[in-house]
Every structure is written in structure tokens, then in C-alpha cells.
PDB file of C-alpha atoms in Angstrom:
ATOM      1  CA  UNK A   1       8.120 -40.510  83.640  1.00 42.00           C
ATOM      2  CA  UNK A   2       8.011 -43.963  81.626  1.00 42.00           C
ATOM      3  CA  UNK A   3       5.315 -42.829  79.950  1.00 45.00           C
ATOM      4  CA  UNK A   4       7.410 -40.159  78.745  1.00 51.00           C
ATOM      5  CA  UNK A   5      10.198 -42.224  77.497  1.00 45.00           C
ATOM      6  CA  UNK A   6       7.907 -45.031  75.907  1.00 43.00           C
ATOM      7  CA  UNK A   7       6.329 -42.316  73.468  1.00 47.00           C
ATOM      8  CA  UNK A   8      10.231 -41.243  72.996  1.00 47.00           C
ATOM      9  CA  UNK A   9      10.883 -44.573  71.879  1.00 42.00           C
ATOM     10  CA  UNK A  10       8.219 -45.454  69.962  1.00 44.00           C
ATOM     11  CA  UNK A  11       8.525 -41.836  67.755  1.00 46.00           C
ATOM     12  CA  UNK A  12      12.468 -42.711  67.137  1.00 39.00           C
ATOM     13  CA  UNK A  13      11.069 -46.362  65.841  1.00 40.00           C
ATOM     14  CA  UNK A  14       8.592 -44.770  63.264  1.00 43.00           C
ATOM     15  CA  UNK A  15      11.035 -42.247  61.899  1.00 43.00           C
ATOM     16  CA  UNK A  16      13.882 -44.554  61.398  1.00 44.00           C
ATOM     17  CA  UNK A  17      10.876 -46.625  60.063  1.00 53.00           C
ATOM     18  CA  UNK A  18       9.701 -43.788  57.171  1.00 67.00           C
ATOM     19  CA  UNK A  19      10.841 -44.213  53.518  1.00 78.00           C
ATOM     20  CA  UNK A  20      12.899 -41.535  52.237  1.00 88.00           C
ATOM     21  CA  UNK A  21      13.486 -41.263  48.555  1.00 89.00           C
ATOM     22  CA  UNK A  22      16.115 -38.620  46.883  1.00 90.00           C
ATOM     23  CA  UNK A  23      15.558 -36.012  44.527  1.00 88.00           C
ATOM     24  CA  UNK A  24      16.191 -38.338  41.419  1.00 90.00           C
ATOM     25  CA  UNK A  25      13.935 -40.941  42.741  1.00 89.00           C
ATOM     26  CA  UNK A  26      10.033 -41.355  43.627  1.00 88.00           C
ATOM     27  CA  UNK A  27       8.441 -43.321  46.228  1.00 88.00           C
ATOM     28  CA  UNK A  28       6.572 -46.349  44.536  1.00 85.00           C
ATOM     29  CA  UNK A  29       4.380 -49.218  46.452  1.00 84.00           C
ATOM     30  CA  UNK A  30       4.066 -52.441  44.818  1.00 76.00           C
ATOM     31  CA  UNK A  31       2.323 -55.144  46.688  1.00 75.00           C
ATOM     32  CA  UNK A  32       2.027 -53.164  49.901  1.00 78.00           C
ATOM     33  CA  UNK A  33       5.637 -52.615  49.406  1.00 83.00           C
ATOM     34  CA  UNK A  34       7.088 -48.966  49.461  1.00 86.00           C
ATOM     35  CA  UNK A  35      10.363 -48.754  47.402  1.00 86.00           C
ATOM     36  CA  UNK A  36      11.691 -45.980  45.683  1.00 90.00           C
ATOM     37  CA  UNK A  37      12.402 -45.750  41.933  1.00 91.00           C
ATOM     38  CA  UNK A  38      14.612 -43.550  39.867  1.00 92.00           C
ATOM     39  CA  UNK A  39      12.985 -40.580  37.957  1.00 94.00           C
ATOM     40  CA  UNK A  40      13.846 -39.976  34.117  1.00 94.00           C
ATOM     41  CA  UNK A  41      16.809 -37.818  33.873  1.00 95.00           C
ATOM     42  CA  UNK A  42      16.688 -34.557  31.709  1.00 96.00           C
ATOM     43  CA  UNK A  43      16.513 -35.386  28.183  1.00 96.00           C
ATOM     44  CA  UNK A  44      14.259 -38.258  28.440  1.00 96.00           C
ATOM     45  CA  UNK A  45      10.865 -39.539  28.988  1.00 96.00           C
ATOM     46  CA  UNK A  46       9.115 -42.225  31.159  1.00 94.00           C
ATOM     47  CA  UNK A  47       7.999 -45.512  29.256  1.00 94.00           C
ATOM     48  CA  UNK A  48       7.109 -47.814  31.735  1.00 91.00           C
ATOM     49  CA  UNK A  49       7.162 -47.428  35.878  1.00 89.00           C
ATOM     50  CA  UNK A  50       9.540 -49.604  38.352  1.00 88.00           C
ATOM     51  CA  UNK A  51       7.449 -53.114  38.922  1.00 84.00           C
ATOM     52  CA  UNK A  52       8.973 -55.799  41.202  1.00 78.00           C
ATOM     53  CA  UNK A  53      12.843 -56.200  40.709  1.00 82.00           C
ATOM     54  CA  UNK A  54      12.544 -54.337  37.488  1.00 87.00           C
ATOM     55  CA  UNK A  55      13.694 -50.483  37.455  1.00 90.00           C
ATOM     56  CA  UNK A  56      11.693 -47.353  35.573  1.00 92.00           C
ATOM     57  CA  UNK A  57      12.489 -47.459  32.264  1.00 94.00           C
ATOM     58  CA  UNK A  58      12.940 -44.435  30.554  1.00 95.00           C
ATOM     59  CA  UNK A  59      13.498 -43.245  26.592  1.00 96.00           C
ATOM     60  CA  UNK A  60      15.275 -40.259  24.881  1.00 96.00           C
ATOM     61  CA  UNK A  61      12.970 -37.428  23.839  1.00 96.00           C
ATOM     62  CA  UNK A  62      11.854 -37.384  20.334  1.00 95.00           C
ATOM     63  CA  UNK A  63      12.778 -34.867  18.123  1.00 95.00           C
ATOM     64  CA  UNK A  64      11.303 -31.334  18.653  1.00 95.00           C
ATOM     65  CA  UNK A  65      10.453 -32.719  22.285  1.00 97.00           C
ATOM     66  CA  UNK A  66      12.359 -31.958  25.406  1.00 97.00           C
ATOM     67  CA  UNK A  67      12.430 -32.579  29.503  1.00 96.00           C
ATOM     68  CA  UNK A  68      14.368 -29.900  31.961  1.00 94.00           C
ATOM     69  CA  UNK A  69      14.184 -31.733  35.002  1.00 93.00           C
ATOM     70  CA  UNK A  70      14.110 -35.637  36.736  1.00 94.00           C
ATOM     71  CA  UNK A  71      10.565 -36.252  35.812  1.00 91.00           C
ATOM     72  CA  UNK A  72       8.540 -40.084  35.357  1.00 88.00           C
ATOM     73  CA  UNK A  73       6.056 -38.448  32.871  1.00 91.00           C
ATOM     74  CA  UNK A  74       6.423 -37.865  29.188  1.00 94.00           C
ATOM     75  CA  UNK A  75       9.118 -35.082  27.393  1.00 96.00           C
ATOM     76  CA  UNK A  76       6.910 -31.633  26.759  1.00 96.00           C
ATOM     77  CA  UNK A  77       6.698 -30.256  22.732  1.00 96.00           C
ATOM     78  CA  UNK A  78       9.497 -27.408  21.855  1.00 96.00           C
ATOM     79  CA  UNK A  79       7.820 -23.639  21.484  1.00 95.00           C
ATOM     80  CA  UNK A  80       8.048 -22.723  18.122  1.00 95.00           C
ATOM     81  CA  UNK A  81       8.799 -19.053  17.408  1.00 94.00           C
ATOM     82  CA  UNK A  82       6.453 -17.476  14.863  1.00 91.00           C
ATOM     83  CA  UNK A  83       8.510 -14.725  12.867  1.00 88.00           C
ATOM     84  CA  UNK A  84       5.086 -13.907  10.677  1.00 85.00           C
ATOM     85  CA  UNK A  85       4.039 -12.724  13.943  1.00 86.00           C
ATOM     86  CA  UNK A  86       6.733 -10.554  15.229  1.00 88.00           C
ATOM     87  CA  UNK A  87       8.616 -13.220  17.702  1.00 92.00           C
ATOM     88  CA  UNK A  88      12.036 -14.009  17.170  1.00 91.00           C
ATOM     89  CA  UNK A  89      14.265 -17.097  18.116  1.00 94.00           C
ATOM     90  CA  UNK A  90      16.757 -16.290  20.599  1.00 94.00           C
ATOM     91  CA  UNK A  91      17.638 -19.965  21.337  1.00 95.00           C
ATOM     92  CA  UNK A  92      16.846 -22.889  19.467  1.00 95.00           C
ATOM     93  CA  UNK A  93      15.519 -26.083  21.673  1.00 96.00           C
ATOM     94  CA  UNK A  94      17.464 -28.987  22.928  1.00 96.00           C
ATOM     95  CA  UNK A  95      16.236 -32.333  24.826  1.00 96.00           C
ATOM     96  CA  UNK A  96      16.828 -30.081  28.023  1.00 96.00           C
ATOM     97  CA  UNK A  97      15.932 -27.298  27.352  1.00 96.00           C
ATOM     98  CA  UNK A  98      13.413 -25.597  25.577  1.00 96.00           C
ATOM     99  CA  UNK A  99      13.447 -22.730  22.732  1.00 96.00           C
ATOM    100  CA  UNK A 100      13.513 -18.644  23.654  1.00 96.00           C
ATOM    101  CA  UNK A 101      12.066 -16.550  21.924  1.00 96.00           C
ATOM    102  CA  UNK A 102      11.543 -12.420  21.654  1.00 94.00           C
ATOM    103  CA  UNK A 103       9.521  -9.935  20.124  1.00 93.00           C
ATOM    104  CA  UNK A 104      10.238  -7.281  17.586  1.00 89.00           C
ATOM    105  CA  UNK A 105      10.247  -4.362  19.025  1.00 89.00           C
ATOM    106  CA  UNK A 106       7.470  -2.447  19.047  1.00 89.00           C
ATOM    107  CA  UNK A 107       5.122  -5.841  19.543  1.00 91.00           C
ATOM    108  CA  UNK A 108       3.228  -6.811  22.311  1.00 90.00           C
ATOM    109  CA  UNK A 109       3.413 -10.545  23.348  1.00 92.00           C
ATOM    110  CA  UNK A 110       0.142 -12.766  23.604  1.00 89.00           C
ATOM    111  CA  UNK A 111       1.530 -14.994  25.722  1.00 91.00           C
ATOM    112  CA  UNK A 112       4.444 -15.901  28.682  1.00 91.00           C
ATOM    113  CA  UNK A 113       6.404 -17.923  26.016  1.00 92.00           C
ATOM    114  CA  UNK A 114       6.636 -14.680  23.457  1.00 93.00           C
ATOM    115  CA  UNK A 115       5.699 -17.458  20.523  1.00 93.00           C
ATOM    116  CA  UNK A 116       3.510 -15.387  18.905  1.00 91.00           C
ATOM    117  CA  UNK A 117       3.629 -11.066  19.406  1.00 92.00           C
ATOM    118  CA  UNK A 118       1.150  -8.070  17.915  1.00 91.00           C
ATOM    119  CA  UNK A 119       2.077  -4.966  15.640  1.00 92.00           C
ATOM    120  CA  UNK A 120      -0.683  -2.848  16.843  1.00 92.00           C
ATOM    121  CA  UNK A 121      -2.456  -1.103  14.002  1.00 93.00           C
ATOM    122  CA  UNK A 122      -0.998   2.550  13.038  1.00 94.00           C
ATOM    123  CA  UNK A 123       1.955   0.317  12.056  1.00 93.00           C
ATOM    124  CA  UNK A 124       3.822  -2.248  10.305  1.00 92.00           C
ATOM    125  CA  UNK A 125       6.153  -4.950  10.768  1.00 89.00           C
ATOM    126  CA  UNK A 126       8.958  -4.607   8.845  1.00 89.00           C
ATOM    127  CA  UNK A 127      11.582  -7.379   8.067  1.00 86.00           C
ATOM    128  CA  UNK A 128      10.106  -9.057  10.911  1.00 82.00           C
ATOM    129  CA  UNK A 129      12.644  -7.195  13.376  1.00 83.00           C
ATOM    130  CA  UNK A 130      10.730  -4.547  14.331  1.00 88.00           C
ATOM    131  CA  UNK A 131       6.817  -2.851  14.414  1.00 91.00           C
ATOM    132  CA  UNK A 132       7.527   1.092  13.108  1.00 93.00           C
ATOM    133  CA  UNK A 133       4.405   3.655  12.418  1.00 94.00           C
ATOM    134  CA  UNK A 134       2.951   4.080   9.331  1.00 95.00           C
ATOM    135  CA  UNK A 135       4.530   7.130   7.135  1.00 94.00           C
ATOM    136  CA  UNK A 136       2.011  10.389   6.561  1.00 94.00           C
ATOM    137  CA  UNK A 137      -0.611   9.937   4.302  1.00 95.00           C
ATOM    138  CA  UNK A 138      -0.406   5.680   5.482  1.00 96.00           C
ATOM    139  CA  UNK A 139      -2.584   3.512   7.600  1.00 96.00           C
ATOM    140  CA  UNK A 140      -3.717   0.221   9.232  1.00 95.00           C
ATOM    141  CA  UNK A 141      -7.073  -0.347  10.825  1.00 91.00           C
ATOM    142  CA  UNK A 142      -5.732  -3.875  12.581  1.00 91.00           C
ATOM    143  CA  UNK A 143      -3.426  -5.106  14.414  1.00 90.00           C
ATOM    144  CA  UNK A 144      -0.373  -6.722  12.237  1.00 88.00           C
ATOM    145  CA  UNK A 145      -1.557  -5.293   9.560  1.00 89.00           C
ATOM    146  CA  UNK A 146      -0.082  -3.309   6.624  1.00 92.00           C
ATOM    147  CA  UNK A 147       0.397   0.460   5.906  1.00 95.00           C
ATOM    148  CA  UNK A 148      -2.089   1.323   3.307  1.00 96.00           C
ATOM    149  CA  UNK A 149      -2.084   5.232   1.325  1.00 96.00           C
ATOM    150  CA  UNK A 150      -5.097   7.268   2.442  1.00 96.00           C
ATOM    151  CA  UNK A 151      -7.906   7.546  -0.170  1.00 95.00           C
ATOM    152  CA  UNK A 152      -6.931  10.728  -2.594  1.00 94.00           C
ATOM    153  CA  UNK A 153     -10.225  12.295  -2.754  1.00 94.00           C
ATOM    154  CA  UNK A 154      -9.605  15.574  -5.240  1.00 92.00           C
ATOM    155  CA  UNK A 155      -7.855  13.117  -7.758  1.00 91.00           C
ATOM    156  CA  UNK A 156     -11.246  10.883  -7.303  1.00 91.00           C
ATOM    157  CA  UNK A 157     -13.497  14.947  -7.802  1.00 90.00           C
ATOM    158  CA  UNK A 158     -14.732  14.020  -4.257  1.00 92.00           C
ATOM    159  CA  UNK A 159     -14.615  16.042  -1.293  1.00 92.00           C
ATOM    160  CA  UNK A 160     -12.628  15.154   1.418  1.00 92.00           C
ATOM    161  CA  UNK A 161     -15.079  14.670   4.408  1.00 93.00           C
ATOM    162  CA  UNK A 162     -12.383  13.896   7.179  1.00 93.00           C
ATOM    163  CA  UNK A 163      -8.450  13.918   6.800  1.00 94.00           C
ATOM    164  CA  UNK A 164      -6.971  10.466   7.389  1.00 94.00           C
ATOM    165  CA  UNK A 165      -4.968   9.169  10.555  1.00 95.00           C
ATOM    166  CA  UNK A 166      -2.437   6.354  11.106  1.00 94.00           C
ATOM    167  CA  UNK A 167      -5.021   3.887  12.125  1.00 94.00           C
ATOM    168  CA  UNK A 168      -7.808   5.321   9.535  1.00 95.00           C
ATOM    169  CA  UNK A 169      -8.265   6.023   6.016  1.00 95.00           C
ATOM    170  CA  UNK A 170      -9.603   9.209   4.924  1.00 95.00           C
ATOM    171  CA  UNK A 171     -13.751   9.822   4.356  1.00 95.00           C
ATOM    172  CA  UNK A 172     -14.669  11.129   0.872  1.00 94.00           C
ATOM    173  CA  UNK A 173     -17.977  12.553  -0.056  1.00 90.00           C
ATOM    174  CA  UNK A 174     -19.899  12.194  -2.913  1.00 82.00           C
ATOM    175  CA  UNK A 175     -19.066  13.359  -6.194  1.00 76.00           C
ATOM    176  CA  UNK A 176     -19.078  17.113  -6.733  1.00 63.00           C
ATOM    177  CA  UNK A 177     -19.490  19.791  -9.378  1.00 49.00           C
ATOM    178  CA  UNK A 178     -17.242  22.869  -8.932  1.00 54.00           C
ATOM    179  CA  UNK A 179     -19.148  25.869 -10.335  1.00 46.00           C
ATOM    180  CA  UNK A 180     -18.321  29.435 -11.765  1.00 45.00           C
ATOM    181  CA  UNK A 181     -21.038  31.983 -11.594  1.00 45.00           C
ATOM    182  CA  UNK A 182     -21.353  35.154 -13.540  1.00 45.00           C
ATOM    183  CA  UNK A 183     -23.835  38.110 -12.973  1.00 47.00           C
ATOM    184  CA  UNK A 184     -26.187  39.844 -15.740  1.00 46.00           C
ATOM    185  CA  UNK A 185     -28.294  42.809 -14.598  1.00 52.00           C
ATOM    186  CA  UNK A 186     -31.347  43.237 -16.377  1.00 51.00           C
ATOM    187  CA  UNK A 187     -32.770  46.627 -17.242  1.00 51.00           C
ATOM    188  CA  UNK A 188     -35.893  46.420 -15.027  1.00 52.00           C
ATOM    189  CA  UNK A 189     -37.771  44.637 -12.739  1.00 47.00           C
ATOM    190  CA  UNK A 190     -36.947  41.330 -10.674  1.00 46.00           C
ATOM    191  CA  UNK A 191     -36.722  38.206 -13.037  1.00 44.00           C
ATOM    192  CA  UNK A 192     -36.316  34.422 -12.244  1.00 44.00           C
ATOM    193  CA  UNK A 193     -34.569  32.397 -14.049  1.00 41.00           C
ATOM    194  CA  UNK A 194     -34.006  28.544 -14.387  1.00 42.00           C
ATOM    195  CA  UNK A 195     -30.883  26.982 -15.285  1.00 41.00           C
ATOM    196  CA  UNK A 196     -30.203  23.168 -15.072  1.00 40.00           C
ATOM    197  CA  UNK A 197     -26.843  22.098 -14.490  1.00 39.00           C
ATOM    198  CA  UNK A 198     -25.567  18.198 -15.091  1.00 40.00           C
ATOM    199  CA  UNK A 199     -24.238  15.758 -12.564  1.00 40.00           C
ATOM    200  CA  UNK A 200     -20.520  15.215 -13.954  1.00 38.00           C
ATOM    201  CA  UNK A 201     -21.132  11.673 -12.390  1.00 41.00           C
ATOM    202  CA  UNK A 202     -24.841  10.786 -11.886  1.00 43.00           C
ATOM    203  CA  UNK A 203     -26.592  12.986 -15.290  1.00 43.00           C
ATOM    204  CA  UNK A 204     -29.365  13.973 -12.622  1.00 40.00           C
ATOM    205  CA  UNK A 205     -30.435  17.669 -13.505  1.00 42.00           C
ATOM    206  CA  UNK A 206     -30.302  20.299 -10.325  1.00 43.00           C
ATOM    207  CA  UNK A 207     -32.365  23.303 -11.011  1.00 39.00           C
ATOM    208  CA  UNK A 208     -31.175  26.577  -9.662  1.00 42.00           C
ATOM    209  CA  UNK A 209     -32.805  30.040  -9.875  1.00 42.00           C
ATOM    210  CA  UNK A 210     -32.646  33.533  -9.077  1.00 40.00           C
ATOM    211  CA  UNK A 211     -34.956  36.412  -7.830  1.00 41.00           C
ATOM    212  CA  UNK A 212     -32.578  38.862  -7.392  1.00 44.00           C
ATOM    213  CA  UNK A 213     -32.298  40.693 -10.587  1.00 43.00           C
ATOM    214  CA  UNK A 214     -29.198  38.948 -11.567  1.00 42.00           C
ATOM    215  CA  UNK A 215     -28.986  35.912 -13.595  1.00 43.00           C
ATOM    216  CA  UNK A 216     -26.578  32.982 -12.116  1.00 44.00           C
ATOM    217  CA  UNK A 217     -25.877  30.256 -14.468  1.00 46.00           C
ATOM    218  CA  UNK A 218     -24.382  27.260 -13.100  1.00 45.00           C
ATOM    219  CA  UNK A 219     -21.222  26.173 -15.522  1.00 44.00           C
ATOM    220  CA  UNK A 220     -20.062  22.744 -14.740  1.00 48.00           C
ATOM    221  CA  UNK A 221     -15.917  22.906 -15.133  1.00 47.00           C
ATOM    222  CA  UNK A 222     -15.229  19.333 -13.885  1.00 49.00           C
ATOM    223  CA  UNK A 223     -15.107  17.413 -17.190  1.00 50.00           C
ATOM    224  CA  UNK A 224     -15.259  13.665 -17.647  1.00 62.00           C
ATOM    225  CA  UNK A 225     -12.012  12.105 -18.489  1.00 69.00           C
ATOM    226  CA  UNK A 226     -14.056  11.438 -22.417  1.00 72.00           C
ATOM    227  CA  UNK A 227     -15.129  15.165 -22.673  1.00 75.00           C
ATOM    228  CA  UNK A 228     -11.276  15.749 -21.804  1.00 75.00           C
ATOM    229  CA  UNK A 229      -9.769  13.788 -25.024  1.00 82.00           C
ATOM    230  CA  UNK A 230     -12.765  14.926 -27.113  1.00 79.00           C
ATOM    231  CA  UNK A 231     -11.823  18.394 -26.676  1.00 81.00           C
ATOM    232  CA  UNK A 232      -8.175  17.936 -27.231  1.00 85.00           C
ATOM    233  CA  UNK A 233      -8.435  16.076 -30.548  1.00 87.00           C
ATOM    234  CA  UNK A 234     -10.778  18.488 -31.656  1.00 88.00           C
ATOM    235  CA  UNK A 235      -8.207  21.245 -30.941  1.00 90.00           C
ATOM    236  CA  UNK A 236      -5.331  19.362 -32.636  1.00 90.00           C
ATOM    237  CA  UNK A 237      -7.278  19.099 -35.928  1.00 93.00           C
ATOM    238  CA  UNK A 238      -7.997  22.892 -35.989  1.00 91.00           C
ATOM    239  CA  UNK A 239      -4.553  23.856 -35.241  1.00 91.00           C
ATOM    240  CA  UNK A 240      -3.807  21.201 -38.018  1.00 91.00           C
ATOM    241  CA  UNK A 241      -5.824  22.758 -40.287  1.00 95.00           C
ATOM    242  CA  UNK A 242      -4.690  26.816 -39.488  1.00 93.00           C
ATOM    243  CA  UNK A 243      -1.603  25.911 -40.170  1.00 90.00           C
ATOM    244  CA  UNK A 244      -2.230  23.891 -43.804  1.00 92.00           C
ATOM    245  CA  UNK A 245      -4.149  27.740 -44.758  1.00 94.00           C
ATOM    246  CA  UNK A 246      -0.783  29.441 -43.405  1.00 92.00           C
ATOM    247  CA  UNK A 247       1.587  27.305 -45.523  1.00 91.00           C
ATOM    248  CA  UNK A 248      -1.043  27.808 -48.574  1.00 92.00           C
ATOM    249  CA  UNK A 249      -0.927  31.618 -47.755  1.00 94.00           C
ATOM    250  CA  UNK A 250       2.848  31.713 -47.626  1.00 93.00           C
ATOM    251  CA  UNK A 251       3.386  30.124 -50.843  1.00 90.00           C
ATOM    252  CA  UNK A 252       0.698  32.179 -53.032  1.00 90.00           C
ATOM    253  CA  UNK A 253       2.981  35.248 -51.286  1.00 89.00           C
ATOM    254  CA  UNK A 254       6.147  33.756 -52.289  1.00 91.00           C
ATOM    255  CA  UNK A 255       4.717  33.028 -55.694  1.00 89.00           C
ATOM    256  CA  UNK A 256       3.041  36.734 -56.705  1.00 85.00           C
ATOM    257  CA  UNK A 257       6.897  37.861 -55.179  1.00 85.00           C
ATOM    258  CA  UNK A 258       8.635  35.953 -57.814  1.00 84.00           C
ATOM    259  CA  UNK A 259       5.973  36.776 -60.574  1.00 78.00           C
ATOM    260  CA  UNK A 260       6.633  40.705 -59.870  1.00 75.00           C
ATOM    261  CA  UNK A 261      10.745  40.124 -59.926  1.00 70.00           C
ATOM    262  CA  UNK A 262      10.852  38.518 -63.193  1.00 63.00           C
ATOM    263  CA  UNK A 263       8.455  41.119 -65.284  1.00 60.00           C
ATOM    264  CA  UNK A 264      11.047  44.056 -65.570  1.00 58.00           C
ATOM    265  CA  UNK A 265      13.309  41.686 -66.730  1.00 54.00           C
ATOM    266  CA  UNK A 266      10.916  40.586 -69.668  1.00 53.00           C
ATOM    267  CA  UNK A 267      10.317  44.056 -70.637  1.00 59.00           C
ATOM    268  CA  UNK A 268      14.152  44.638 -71.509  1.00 54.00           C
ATOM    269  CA  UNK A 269      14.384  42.594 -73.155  1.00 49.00           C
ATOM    270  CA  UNK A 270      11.728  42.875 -75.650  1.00 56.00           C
ATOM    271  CA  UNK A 271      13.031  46.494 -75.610  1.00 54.00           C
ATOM    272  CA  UNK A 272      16.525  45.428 -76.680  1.00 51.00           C
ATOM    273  CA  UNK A 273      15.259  43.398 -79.621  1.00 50.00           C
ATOM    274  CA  UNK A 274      13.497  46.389 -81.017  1.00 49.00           C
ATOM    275  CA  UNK A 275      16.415  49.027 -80.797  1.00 47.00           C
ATOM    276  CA  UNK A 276      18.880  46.687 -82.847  1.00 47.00           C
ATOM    277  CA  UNK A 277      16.821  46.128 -85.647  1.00 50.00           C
ATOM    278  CA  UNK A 278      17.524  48.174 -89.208  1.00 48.00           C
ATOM    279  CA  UNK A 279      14.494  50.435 -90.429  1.00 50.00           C
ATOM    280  CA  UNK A 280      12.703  49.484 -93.184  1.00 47.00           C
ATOM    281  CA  UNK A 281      13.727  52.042 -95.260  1.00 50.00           C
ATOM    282  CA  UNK A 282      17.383  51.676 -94.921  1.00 49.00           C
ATOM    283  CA  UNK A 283      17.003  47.877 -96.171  1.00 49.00           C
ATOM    284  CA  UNK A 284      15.202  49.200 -99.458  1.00 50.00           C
ATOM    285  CA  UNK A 285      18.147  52.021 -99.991  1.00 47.00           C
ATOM    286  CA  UNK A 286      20.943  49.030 -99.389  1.00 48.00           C
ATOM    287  CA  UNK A 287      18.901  46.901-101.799  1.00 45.00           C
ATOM    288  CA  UNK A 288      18.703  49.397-104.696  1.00 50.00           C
ATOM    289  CA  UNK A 289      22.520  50.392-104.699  1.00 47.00           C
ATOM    290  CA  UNK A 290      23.605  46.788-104.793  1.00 43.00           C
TER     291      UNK A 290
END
């Protein structure tokens, strides 16, 4: 039974014995001495621990720096929101508190603090708010990326090889020749024939035949942008030039029309002059009776 209340005792000596610090302070031994010393408060930083008689000293937090909580260590750097990225400040940092921020919508964070956030590709950020697909006929192959047009392929005289998407551009083929064919029957047997037809791009010479009785030329239609402008000025000067040999037609018409009008007219008079002049005879009778 003593036994029992010894051990009794000797626990209620060592608890009453145990340091207990609050929240706002931590336990500190100096010189085989346990004290404890008061913690930083929010909004500042540790400079130097309690030593002897002297208590922790302790510092505001620099600028872009804060602490949320009694601490004895140093203030932790503000998150900084990266709008290039999609993440938005909701809440700028204090010295207790640190900064919020959100993503755009549409974005996917990359990490807990939503400092930096992904546009997947198929879209595009736009006024850093929010990540919307690309339009019809856009596309982006990476992630923040920005809507591109697809490749036009017919303007380019390609094929297209495969349509585009919202994450891909389209697939043209090489350059191609769209040709007209016509058909000649000859009056007998089979006969071959060999036509050669120019790359509109390349100038390599593809040789075609047939042994069908017919004959197939190939016609290249898709002209070079050159062969385009060559024709056209050549067709301006000949319409340039029919219509100089109209006008000169025209006038020789107008002409021979006025030459024709003013002969009767001529003729009258030349006519009149005659009928009003005296006979010869008459003039030799007047004479002689004077």
C-alpha cells in the first residue's frame, strides 16, 4: 500500500515539475536551463533566438514577404499570379496573409497555389479571362497556344490530303495538274500515242499513252500566276487594236455617207448656171440692132 502512494507522489512531483510553454511561445534550454520564449507574431520574422535574460527578437516582413502564424523562423515569399498563363489575382498579399489566385476558365492549374494554369491546345486564351476553342477552319497543336487558320490547299493547287481539326492543321499533297481529256477515233487499227504533259510546278515531263484506238491528250489547265498576266495583256492589246480598225471602219463609212449627200447638190447647181445663160445667137441679134 505505501508503495502505492510513494509512486503517487513522486508522479504528482514530476508533472508539477514539466515545463509548459503556450501557443505563442517555444520551449528553449540555455545552459541546461529550460525556459520558454515568445514566437514571432504574424507579420514578422525571427532575427535572433531568446539567450539568457534577453527575449527573441523578431522583425517585420519585408516587402512581398509574409508570415500567417506565431512562428521563430523567417517570413515565406508572396505567390505571384501569372496572368500570361491563365491565373488570376483574387487577393493581393499582405504580411499575414498570402496572395489568391484563380484560373481562367477553361485552364487547368499546375499547381495547389493556381500561380500558373494551362489552355489546353484546340484553344486560346483570350483577354486572359478565359480558355475558349478555336473557331472552324482554326487550330493549336500546344497547350497555351494560339488559334492558327488551317492550311488552304486548292488556293496553294494542292490536294487536300486530310481535313484539319482544332488541335491540327490540315495535310496538303503535292502539287497537282488538273487535266481535260478529249477522244479522237482513228479510222483503223489500234494506235499508241505519246503525249508529254508539264509539271505546272516541277517542269518534269509525264508521258502518257493510249492503246485503245482513241487518242487522250493530257491539257494542263492550271496556269502559273506569269502565264496568267501574259495571257491577259496579250488579250487587252488585241481588243485594243479591234477596236482602233472599228473606229477606222466607222469613219471611212461616215465619210463615203457624206461624199454621196453632197453630189446631187453639185449637179444643180451646175445645171442652174447653164439654163440662165442667153444663147449665142440672141447676143449677136441684140448687138446688130443697137
Amino acid at each position: 500500500m505505501w508503495l502505492q502512494t510513494l509512486a503517487m507522489a513522486l508522479s504528482l512531483t514530476l508533472t508539477h515539475g514539466a515545463l509548459t510553454c503556450s501557443p505563442e511561445q517555444y520551449e528553449f534550454t540555455d545552459g541546461g536551463k529550460e525556459r520558454c520564449c515568445k514566437r514571432c507574431p504574424p507579420g514578422q520574422e525571427l532575427v535572433k533566438r531568446c539567450q539568457g535574460n534577453q527575449e527573441t527578437q523578431c522583425q517585420p516582413c519585408k516587402s512581398n514577404y509574409f508570415s500567417e502564424k506565431y512562428n521563430y523562423d523567417w517570413c515565406s515569399k508572396c505567390s505571384t499570379c501569372n496572368e500570361n498563363f491563365g491565373s488570376r489575382t483574387m487577393k493581393k498579399c499582405t504580411p499575414t496573409s498570402n496572395a489568391v489566385c484563380r484560373c481562367a476558365d477553361g485552364t487547368t492549374a499546375d499547381n495547389p497555389e493556381n500561380t500558373a494554369c494551362r489552355c489546353p491546345k484546340g484553344n486560346q486564351l483570350v483577354n486572359k479571362t478565359s480558355c475558349i476553342p478555336c473557331a472552324e477552319g482554326y487550330f493549336s497543336q500546344k497547350d497555351d497556344g494560339k488559334c492558327m487558320p488551317w492550311t488552304n490547299c486548292t488556293a496553294q493547287g494542292r490536294e487536300t490530303l486530310k481535313n484539319g481539326t482544332r488541335v491540327m492543321d490540315a495535310v496538303c499533297g503535292k502539287n497537282s495538274i488538273i487535266t481535260s481529256t478529249f477522244s479522237v477515233e482513228p479510222p483503223r487499227a489500234e494506235t499508241t500515242v505519246f503525249t508529254s504533259a508539264r509539271s505546272a510546278t516541277h517542269g518534269v515531263h509525264n508521258i502518257s499513252h493510249s492503246t485503245n484506238g482513241s487518242l487522250t491528250p493530257t491539257v494542263p489547265t492550271h496556269w502559273s500566276e506569269i502565264e496568267r498576266i501574259g495571257c491577259s495583256f496579250f488579250l487587252f492589246i488585241m481588243g485594243l487594236i479591234l477596236l482602233g480598225i472599228a473606229g477606222v471602219i466607222i469613219l471611212l463609212m461616215i465619210l463615203q455617207n457624206c461624199k454621196k449627200k453632197h453630189t446631187p447638190i453639185l449637179q444643180g447647181l451646175q445645171a442652174g448656171r447653164k439654163s440662165c445663160r442667153i444663147p449665142v445667137q440672141e447676143e449677136h441679134t441684140s448687138l446688130n440692132k443697137v
